[in-house]
PDB file of C-alpha atoms in Angstrom:
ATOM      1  CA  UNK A   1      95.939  80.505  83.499  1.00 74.00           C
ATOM      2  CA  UNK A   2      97.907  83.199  81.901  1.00 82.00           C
ATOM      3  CA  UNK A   3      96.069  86.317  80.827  1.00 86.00           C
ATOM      4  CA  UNK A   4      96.031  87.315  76.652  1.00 89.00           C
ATOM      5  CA  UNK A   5      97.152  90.634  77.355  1.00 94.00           C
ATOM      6  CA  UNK A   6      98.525  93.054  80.279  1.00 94.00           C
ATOM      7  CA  UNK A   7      98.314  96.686  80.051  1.00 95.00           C
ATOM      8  CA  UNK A   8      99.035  99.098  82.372  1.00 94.00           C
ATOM      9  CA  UNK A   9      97.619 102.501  82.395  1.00 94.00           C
ATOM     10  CA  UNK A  10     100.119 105.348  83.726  1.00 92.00           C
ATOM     11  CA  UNK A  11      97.632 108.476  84.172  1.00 90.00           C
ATOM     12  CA  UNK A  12     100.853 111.010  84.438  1.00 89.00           C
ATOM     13  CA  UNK A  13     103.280 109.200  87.049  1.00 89.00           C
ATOM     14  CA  UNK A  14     106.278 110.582  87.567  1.00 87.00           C
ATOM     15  CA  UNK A  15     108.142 107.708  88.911  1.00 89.00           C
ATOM     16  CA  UNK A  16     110.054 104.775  86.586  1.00 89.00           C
ATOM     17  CA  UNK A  17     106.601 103.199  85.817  1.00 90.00           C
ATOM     18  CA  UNK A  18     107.768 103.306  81.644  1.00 92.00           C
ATOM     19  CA  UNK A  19     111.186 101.858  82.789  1.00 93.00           C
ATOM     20  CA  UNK A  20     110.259  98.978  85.051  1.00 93.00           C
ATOM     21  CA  UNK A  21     107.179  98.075  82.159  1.00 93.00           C
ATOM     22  CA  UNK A  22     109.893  98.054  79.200  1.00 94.00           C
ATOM     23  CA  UNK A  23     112.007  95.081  81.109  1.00 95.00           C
ATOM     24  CA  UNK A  24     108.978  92.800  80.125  1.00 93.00           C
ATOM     25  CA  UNK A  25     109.102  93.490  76.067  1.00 93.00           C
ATOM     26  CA  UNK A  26     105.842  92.268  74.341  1.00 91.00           C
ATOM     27  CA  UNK A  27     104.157  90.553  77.104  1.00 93.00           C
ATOM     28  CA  UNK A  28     103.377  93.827  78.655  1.00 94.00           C
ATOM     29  CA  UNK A  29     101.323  97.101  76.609  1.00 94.00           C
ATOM     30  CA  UNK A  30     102.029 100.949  78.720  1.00 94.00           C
ATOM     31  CA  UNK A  31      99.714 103.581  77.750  1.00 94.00           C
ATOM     32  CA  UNK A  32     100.366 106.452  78.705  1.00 93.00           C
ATOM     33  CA  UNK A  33      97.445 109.125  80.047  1.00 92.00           C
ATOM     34  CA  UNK A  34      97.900 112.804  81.322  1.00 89.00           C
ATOM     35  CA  UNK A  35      96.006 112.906  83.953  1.00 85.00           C
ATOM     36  CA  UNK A  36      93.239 112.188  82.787  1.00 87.00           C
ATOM     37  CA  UNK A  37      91.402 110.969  85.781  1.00 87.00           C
ATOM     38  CA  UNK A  38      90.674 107.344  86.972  1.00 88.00           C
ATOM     39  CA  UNK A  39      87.701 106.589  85.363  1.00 90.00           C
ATOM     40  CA  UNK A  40      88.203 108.052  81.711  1.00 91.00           C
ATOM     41  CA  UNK A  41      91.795 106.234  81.727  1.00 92.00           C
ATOM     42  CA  UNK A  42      89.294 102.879  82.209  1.00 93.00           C
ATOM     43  CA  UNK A  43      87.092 103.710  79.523  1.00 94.00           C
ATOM     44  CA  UNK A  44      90.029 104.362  77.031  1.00 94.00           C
ATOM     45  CA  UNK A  45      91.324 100.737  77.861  1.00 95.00           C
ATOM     46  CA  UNK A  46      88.167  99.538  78.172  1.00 95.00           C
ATOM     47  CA  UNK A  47      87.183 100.136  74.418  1.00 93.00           C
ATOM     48  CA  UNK A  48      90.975  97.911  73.547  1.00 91.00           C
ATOM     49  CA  UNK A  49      90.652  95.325  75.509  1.00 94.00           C
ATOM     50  CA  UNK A  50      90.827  91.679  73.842  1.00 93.00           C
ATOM     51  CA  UNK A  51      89.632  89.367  76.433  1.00 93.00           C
ATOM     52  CA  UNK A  52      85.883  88.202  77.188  1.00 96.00           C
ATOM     53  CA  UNK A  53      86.911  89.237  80.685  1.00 97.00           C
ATOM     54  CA  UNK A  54      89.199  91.585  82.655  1.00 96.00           C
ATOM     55  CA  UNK A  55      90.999  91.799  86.093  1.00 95.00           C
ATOM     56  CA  UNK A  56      91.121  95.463  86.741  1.00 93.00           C
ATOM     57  CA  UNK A  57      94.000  95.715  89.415  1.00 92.00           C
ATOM     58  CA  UNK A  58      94.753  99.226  90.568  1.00 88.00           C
ATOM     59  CA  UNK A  59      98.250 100.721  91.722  1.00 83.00           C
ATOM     60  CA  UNK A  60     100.568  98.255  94.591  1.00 85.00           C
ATOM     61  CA  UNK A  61      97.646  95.962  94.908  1.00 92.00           C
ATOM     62  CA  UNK A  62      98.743  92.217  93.971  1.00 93.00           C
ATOM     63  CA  UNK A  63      96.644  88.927  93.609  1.00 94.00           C
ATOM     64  CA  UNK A  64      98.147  85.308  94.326  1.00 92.00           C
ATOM     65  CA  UNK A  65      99.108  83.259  91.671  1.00 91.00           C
ATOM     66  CA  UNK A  66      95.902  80.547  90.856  1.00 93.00           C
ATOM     67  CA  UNK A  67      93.751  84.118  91.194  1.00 94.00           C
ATOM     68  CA  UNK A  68      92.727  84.021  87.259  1.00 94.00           C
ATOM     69  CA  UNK A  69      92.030  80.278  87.245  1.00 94.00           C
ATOM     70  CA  UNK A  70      89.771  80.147  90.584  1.00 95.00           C
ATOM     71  CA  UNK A  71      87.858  83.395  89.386  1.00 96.00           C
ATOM     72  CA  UNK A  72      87.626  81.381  85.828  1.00 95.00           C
ATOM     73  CA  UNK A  73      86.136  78.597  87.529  1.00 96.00           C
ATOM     74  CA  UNK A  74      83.354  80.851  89.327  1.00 97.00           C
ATOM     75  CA  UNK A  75      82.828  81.883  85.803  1.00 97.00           C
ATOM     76  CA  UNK A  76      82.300  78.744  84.699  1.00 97.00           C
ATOM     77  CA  UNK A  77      80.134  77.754  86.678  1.00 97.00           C
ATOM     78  CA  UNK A  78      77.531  80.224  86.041  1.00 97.00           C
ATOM     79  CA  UNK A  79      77.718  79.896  82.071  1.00 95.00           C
ATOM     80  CA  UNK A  80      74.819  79.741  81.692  1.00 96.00           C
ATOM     81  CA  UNK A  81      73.193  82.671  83.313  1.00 97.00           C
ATOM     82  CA  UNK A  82      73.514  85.348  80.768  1.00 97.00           C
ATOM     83  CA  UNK A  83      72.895  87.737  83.636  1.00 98.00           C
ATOM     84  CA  UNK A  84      76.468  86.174  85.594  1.00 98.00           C
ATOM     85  CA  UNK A  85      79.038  89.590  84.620  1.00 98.00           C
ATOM     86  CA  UNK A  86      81.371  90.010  87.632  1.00 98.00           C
ATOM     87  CA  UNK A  87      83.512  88.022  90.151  1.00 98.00           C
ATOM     88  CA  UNK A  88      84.398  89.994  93.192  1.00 97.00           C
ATOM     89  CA  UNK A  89      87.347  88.221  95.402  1.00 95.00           C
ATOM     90  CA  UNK A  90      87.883  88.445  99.557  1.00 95.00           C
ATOM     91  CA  UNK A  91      90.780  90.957 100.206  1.00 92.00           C
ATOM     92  CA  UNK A  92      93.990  90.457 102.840  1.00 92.00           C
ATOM     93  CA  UNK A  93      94.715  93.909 103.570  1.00 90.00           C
ATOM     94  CA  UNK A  94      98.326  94.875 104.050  1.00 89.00           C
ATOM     95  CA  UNK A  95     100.231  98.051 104.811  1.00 86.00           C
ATOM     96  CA  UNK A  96      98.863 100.342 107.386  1.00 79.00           C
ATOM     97  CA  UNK A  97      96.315  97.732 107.847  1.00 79.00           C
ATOM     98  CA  UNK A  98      96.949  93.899 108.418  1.00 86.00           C
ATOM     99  CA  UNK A  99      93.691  91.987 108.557  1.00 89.00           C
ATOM    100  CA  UNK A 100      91.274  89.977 105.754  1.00 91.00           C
ATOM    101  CA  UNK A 101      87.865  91.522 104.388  1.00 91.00           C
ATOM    102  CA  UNK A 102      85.535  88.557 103.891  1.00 93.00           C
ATOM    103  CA  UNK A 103      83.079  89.409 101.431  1.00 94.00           C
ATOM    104  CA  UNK A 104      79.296  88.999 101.699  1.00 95.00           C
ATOM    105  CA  UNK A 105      77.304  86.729  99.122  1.00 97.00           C
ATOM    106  CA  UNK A 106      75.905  88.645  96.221  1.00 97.00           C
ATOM    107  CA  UNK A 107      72.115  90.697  97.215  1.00 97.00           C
ATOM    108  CA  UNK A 108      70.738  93.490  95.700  1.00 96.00           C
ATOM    109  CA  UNK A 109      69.377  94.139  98.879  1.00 94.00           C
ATOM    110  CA  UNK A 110      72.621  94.240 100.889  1.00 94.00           C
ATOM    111  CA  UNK A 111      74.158  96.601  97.647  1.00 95.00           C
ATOM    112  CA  UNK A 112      71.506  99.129  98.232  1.00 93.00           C
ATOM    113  CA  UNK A 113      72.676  99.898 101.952  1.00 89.00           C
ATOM    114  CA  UNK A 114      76.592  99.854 101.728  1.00 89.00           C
ATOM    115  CA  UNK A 115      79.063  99.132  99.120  1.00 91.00           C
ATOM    116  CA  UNK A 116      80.892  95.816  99.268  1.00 94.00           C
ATOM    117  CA  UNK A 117      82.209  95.459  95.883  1.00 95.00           C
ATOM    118  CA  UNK A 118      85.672  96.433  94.365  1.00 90.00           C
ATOM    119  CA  UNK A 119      86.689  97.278  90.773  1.00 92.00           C
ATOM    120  CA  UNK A 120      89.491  95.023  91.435  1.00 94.00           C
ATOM    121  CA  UNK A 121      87.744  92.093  89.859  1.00 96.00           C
ATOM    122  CA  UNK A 122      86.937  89.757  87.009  1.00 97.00           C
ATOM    123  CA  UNK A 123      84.151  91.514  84.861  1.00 98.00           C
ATOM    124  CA  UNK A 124      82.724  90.967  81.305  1.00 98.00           C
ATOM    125  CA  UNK A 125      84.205  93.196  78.876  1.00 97.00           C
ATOM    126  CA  UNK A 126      81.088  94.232  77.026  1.00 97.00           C
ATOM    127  CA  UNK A 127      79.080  94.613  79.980  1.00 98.00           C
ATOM    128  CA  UNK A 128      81.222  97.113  81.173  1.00 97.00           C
ATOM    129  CA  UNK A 129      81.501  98.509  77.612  1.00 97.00           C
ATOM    130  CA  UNK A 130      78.164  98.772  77.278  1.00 97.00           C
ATOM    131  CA  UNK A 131      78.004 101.014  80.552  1.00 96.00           C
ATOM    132  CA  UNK A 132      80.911 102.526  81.431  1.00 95.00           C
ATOM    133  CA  UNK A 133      82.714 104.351  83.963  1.00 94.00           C
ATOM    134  CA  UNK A 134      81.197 108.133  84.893  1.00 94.00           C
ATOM    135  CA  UNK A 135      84.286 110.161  84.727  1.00 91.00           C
ATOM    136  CA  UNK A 136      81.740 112.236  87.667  1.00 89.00           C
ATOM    137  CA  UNK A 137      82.677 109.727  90.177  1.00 88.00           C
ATOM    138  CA  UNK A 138      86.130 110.497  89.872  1.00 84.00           C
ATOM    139  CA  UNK A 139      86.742 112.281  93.812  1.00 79.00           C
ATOM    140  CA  UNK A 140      85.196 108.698  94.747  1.00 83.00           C
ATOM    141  CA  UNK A 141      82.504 106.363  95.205  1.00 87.00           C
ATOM    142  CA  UNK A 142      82.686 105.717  91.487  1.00 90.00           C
ATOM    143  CA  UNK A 143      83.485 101.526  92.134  1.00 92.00           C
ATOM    144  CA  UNK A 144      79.791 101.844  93.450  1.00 94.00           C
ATOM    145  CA  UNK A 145      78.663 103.859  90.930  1.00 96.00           C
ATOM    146  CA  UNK A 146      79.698 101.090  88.165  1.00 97.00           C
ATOM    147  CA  UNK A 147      78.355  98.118  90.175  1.00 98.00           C
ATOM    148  CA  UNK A 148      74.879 100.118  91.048  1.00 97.00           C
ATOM    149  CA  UNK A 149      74.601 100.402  87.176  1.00 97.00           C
ATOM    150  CA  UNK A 150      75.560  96.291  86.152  1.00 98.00           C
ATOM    151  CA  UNK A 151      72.385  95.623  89.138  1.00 98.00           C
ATOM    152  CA  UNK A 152      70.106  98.089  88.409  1.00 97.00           C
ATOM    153  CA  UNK A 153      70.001  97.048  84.809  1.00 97.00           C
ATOM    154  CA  UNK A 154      69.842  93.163  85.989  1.00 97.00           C
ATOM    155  CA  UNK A 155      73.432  91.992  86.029  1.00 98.00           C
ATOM    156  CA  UNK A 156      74.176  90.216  89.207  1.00 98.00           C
ATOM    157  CA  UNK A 157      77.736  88.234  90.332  1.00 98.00           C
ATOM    158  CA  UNK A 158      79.521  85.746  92.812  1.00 98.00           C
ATOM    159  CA  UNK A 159      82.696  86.440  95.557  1.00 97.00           C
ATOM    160  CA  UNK A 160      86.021  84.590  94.938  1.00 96.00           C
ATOM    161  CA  UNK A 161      86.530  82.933  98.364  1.00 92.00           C
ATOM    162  CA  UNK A 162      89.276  80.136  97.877  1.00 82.00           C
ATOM    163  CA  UNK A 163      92.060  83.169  96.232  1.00 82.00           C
ATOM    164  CA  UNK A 164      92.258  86.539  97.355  1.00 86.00           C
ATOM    165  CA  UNK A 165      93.439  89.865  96.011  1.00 94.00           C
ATOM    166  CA  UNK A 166      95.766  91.655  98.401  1.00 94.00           C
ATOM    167  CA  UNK A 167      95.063  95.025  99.052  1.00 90.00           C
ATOM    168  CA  UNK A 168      97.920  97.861 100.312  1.00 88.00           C
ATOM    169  CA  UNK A 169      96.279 100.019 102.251  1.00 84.00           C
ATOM    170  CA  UNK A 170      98.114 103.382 102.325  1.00 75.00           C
ATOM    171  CA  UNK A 171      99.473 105.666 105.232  1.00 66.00           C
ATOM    172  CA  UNK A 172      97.227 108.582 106.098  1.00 61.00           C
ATOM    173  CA  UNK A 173      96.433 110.756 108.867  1.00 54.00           C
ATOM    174  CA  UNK A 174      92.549 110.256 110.941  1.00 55.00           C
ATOM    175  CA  UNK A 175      92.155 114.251 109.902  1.00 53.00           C
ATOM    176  CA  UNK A 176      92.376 113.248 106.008  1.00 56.00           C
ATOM    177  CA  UNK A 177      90.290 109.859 106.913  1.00 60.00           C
ATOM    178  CA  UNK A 178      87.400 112.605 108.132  1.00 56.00           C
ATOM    179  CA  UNK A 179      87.894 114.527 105.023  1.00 64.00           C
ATOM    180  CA  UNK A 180      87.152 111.540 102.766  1.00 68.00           C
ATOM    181  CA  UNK A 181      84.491 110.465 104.652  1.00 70.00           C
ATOM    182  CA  UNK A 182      83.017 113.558 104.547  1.00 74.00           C
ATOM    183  CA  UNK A 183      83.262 113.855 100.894  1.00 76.00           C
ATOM    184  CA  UNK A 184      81.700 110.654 100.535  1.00 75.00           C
ATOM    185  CA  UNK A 185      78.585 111.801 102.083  1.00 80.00           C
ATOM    186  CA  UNK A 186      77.945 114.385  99.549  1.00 82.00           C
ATOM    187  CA  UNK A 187      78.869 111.808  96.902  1.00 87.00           C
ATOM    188  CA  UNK A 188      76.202 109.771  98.316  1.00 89.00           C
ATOM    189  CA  UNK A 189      73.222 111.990  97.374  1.00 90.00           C
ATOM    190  CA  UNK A 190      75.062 112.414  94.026  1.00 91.00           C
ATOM    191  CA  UNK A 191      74.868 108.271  93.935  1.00 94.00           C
ATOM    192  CA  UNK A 192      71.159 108.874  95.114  1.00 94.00           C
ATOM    193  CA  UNK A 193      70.708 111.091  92.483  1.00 94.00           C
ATOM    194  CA  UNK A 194      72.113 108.939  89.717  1.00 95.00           C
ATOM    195  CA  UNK A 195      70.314 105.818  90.859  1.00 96.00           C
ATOM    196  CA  UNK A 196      67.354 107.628  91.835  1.00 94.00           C
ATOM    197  CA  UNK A 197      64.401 105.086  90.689  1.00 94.00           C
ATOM    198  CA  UNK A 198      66.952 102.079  92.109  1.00 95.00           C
ATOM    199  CA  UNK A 199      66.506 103.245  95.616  1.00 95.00           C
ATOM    200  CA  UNK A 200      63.006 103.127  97.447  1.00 95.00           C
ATOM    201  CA  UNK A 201      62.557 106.305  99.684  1.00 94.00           C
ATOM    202  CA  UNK A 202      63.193 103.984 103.008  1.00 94.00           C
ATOM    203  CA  UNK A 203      65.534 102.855 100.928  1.00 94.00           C
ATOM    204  CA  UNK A 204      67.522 105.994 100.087  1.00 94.00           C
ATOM    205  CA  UNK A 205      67.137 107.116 103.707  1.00 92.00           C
ATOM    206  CA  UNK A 206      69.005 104.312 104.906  1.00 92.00           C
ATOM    207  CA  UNK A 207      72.164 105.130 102.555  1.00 91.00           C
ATOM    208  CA  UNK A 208      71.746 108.926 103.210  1.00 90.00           C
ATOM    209  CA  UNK A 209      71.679 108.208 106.807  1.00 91.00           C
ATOM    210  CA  UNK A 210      74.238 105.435 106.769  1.00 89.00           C
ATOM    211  CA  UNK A 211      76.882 107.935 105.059  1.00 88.00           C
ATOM    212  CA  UNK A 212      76.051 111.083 107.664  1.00 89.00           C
ATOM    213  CA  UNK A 213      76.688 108.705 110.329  1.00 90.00           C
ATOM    214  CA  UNK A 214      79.706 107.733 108.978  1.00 87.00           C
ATOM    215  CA  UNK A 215      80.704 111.265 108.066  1.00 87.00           C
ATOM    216  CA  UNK A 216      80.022 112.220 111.739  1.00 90.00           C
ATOM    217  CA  UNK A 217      82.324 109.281 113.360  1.00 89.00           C
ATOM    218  CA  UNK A 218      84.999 110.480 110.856  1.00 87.00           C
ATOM    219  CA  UNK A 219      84.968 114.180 111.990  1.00 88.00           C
ATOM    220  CA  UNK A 220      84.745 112.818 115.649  1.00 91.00           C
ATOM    221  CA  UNK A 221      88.004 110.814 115.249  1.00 89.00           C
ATOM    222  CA  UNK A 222      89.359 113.701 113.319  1.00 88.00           C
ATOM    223  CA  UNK A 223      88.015 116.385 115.756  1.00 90.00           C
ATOM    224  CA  UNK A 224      90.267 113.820 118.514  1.00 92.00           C
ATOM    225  CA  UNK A 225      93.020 113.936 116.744  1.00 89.00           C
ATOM    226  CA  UNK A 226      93.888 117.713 116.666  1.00 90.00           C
ATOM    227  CA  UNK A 227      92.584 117.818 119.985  1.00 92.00           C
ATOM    228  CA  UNK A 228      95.846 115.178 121.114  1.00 92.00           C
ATOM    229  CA  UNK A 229      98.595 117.883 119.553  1.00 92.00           C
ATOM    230  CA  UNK A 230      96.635 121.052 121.266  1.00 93.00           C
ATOM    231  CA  UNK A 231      95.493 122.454 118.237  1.00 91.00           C
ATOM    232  CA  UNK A 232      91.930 123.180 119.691  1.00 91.00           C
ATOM    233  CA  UNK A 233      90.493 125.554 117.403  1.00 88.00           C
ATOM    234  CA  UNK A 234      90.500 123.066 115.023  1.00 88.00           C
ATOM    235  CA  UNK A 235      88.715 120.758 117.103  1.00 90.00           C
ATOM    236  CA  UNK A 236      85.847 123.206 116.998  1.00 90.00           C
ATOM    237  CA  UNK A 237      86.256 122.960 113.179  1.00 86.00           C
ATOM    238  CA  UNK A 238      85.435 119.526 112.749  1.00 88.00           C
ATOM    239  CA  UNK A 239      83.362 119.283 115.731  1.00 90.00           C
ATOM    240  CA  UNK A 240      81.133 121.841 113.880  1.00 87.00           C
ATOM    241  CA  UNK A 241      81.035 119.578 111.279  1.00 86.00           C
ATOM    242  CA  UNK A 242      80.270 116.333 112.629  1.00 88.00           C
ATOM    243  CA  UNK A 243      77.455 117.932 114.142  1.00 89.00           C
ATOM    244  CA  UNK A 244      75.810 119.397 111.092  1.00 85.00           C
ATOM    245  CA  UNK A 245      76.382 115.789 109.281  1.00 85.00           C
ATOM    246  CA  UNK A 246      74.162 113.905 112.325  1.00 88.00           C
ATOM    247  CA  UNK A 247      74.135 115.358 115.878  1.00 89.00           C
ATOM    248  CA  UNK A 248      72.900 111.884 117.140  1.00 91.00           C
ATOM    249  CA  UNK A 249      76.581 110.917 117.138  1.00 91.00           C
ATOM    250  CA  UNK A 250      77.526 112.922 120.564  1.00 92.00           C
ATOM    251  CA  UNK A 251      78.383 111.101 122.904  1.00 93.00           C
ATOM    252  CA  UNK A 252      79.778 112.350 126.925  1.00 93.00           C
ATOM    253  CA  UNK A 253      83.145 111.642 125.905  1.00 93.00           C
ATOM    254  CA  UNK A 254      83.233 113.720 122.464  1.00 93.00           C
ATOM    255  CA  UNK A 255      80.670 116.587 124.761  1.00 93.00           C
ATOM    256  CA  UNK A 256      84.072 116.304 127.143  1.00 93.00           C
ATOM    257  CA  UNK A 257      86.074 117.007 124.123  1.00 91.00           C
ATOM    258  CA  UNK A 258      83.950 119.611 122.631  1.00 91.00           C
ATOM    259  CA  UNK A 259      83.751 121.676 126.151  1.00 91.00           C
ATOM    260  CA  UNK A 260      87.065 121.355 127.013  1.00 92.00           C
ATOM    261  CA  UNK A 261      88.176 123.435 124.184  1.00 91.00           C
ATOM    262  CA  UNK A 262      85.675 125.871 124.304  1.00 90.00           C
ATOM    263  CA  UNK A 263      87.110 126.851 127.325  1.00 90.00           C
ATOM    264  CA  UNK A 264      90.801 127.068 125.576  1.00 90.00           C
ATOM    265  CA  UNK A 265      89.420 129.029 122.420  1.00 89.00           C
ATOM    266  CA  UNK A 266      87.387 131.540 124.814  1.00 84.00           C
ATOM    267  CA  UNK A 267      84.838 133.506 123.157  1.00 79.00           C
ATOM    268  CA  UNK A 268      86.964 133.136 119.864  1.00 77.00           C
ATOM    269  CA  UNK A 269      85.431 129.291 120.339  1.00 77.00           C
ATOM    270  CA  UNK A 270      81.674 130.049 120.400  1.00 79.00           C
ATOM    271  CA  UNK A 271      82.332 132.543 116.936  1.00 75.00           C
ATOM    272  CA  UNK A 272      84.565 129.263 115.309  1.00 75.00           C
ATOM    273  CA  UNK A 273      81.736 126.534 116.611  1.00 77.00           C
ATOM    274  CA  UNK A 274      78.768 128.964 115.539  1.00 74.00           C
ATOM    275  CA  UNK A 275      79.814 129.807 111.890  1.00 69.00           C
ATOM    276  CA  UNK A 276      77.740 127.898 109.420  1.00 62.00           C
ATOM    277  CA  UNK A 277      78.804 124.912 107.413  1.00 56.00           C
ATOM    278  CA  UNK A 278      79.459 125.499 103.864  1.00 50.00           C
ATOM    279  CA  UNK A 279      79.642 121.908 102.887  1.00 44.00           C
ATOM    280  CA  UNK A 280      80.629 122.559  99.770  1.00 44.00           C
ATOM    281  CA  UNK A 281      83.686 125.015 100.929  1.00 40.00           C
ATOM    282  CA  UNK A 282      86.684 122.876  99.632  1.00 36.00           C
ATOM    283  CA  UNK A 283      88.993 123.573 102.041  1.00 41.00           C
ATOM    284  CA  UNK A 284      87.436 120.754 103.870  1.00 41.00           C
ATOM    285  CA  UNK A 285      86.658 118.226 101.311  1.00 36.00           C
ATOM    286  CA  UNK A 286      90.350 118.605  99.802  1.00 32.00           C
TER     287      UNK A 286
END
C-alpha cells in the first residue's frame, strides 16, 4: 500500500533536511515552519492533508514495510463503527533502548490512569480536524492530550500487533530524565484541568498521584546520579524535590543517600534541603 502523499514538516532544522527531501522530486511535499512548535506545525498540515487517514511519524522513527496495509486492514475491519478513528501500533524501541513495548487493548478505563497511546499512528483526518492539536501541550504530554479529546467525545480505536513502528529512543542523561518527569507532573493537573468532567475525583487522584510518584522516582534516580560524580549539593537539590512531589517514595537506601551528603554539605546542606520548592522556578523544569 503506498501512501497518496508524503510531507514532511521541518519546524526550523538546521541540518540538510531540504537537501535529502529534494532527491525524491514529486513524490515527496517539504514545508517549511519556523519554529513554530510541534503541535501548531500538525495543525497547519493537518488542514492539507488529502487522505481519509494519516500516519503521523515523528523525527528518526521508521515503520516496516507492510505497516500501511496491516493498519488498513484493522481499519477495515471496523468500517462500520463510525466511532473506529485511530490505529495505534506495538513499538521495538531502538537506540539507547533495545526492547519491544506491547501495547494494551483499547479501554477508556486503562486511558484514564496512564497514557499508552502514540501520535505515531493511523488516525482519521477529520476527526483530528475537527479537534485538533492544543499548541498548550507543546513542553509535553500533548499525544495524551489529543487522544483524551477523540475518547472523551466517544471516539475509541484498536493496536496494530502483527507490524510495528520502530521507535529511536534518544541519548540523555537520568538528571534530564528527572527534569521531564517532573515537568510532566505539573502537565498532569494541566491535563486534569483540560479534561476536568472526563476524570471522576478517584479518578483524577489516581493520575495526580500516579505522576507525583513518578516525578519522585525520577528525582531519586536523578538525586543518585550527581551523588556518583560527588556533586552533593545537588543531591540535596533534587532530593528536596522528590520529597515535595510524594515523600512516600523514601526508602533506607535513598535516607542513606540523603544523610550521607548532609554530612558533606555541613550546615550549608540543611539551608540547600530546607529552602522551599518553587515548582514553577524553571531552572528545574528546563
Amino acid at each position: 500500500v503506498k501512501p497518496c502523499e508524503i510531507i514532511v514538516a521541518d519546524d526550523g532544522s538546521t541540518d540538510a533536511t531540504a537537501e535529502v527531501v529534494s532527491r525524491y522530486g514529486d513524490a515527496v511535499r517539504y514545508v517549511r515552519f519556523n519554529h513554530c512548535g510541534v503541535y501548531a506545525v500538525r495543525n497547519a498540515i493537518l488542514a492539507e492533508l488529502k487522505g481519509t487517514w494519516f500516519l503521523n511519524l515523528d523525527a528518526d522513527n521508521w515503520i516496516e514495510p507492510d505497516f500501511l496495509a496491516k493498519a488498513l486492514e484493522v481499519v477495515e475491519a471496523h468500517a462500520d463503527d463510525d466511532a473506529f478513528a485511530f490505529v495505534y501500533p506495538d513499538m521495538q524501541r531502538f537506540g539507547e533502548a533495545e526492547d519491544g513495548v506491547e501495547r494494551p487493548d483499547f479501554s477508556v478505563e486503562k486511558l484514564k490512569t496512564r497514557n499508552y497511546l502514540d501520535m505515531n499512528s493511523l488516525i482519521r483526518t477529520d476527526v483530528a480536524r475537527r479537534f485538533g492539536f492544543d499548541p498548550a501541550f507543546n513542553s509535553g504530554q500533548g499525544d495524551y492530550d489529543f487522544f483524551l479529546t477523540l475518547v472523551e467525545n466517544g471516539f475509541i480505536g484498536a493496536p496494530l500487533r502483527s507490524s510495528r513502528l520502530h521507535y529511536c529512543v534518544h541519548p540523555g542523561s537520568i538528571s534530564y530524565e528527572g527534569r521531564r518527569r517532573f515537568r510532566h507532573r505539573l502537565l498532569a493537573e494541566q491535563i486534569i484541568e483540560k479534561h476536568v468532567a472526563f476524570f471522576s475525583e478517584r479518578e483524577a487522584a489516581a493520575l495526580r498521584d500516579g505522576a507525583r510518584r513518578g516525578s519522585a522516582n525520577a528525582m531519586w534516580n536523578a538525586a543518585l546520579e550527581e551523588y556518583e560524580a560527588g556533586r552533593y549539593r545537588e543531591v540535596l537539590r533534587y532530593a528536596r524535590i522528590a520529597l515535595r512531589c510524594d515523600v512516600r517514595m523514601v526508602s533506607r537506601a535513598r535516607a542513606r543517600l540523603l544523610f550521607m551528603s548532609l554530612v558533606v554539605c555541613g550546615s550549608a546542606g540543611i539551608l540547600c534541603l530546607s529552602r522551599p520548592v518553587q515548582f514553577g522556578e524553571s531552572r528545574l523544569i528546563a
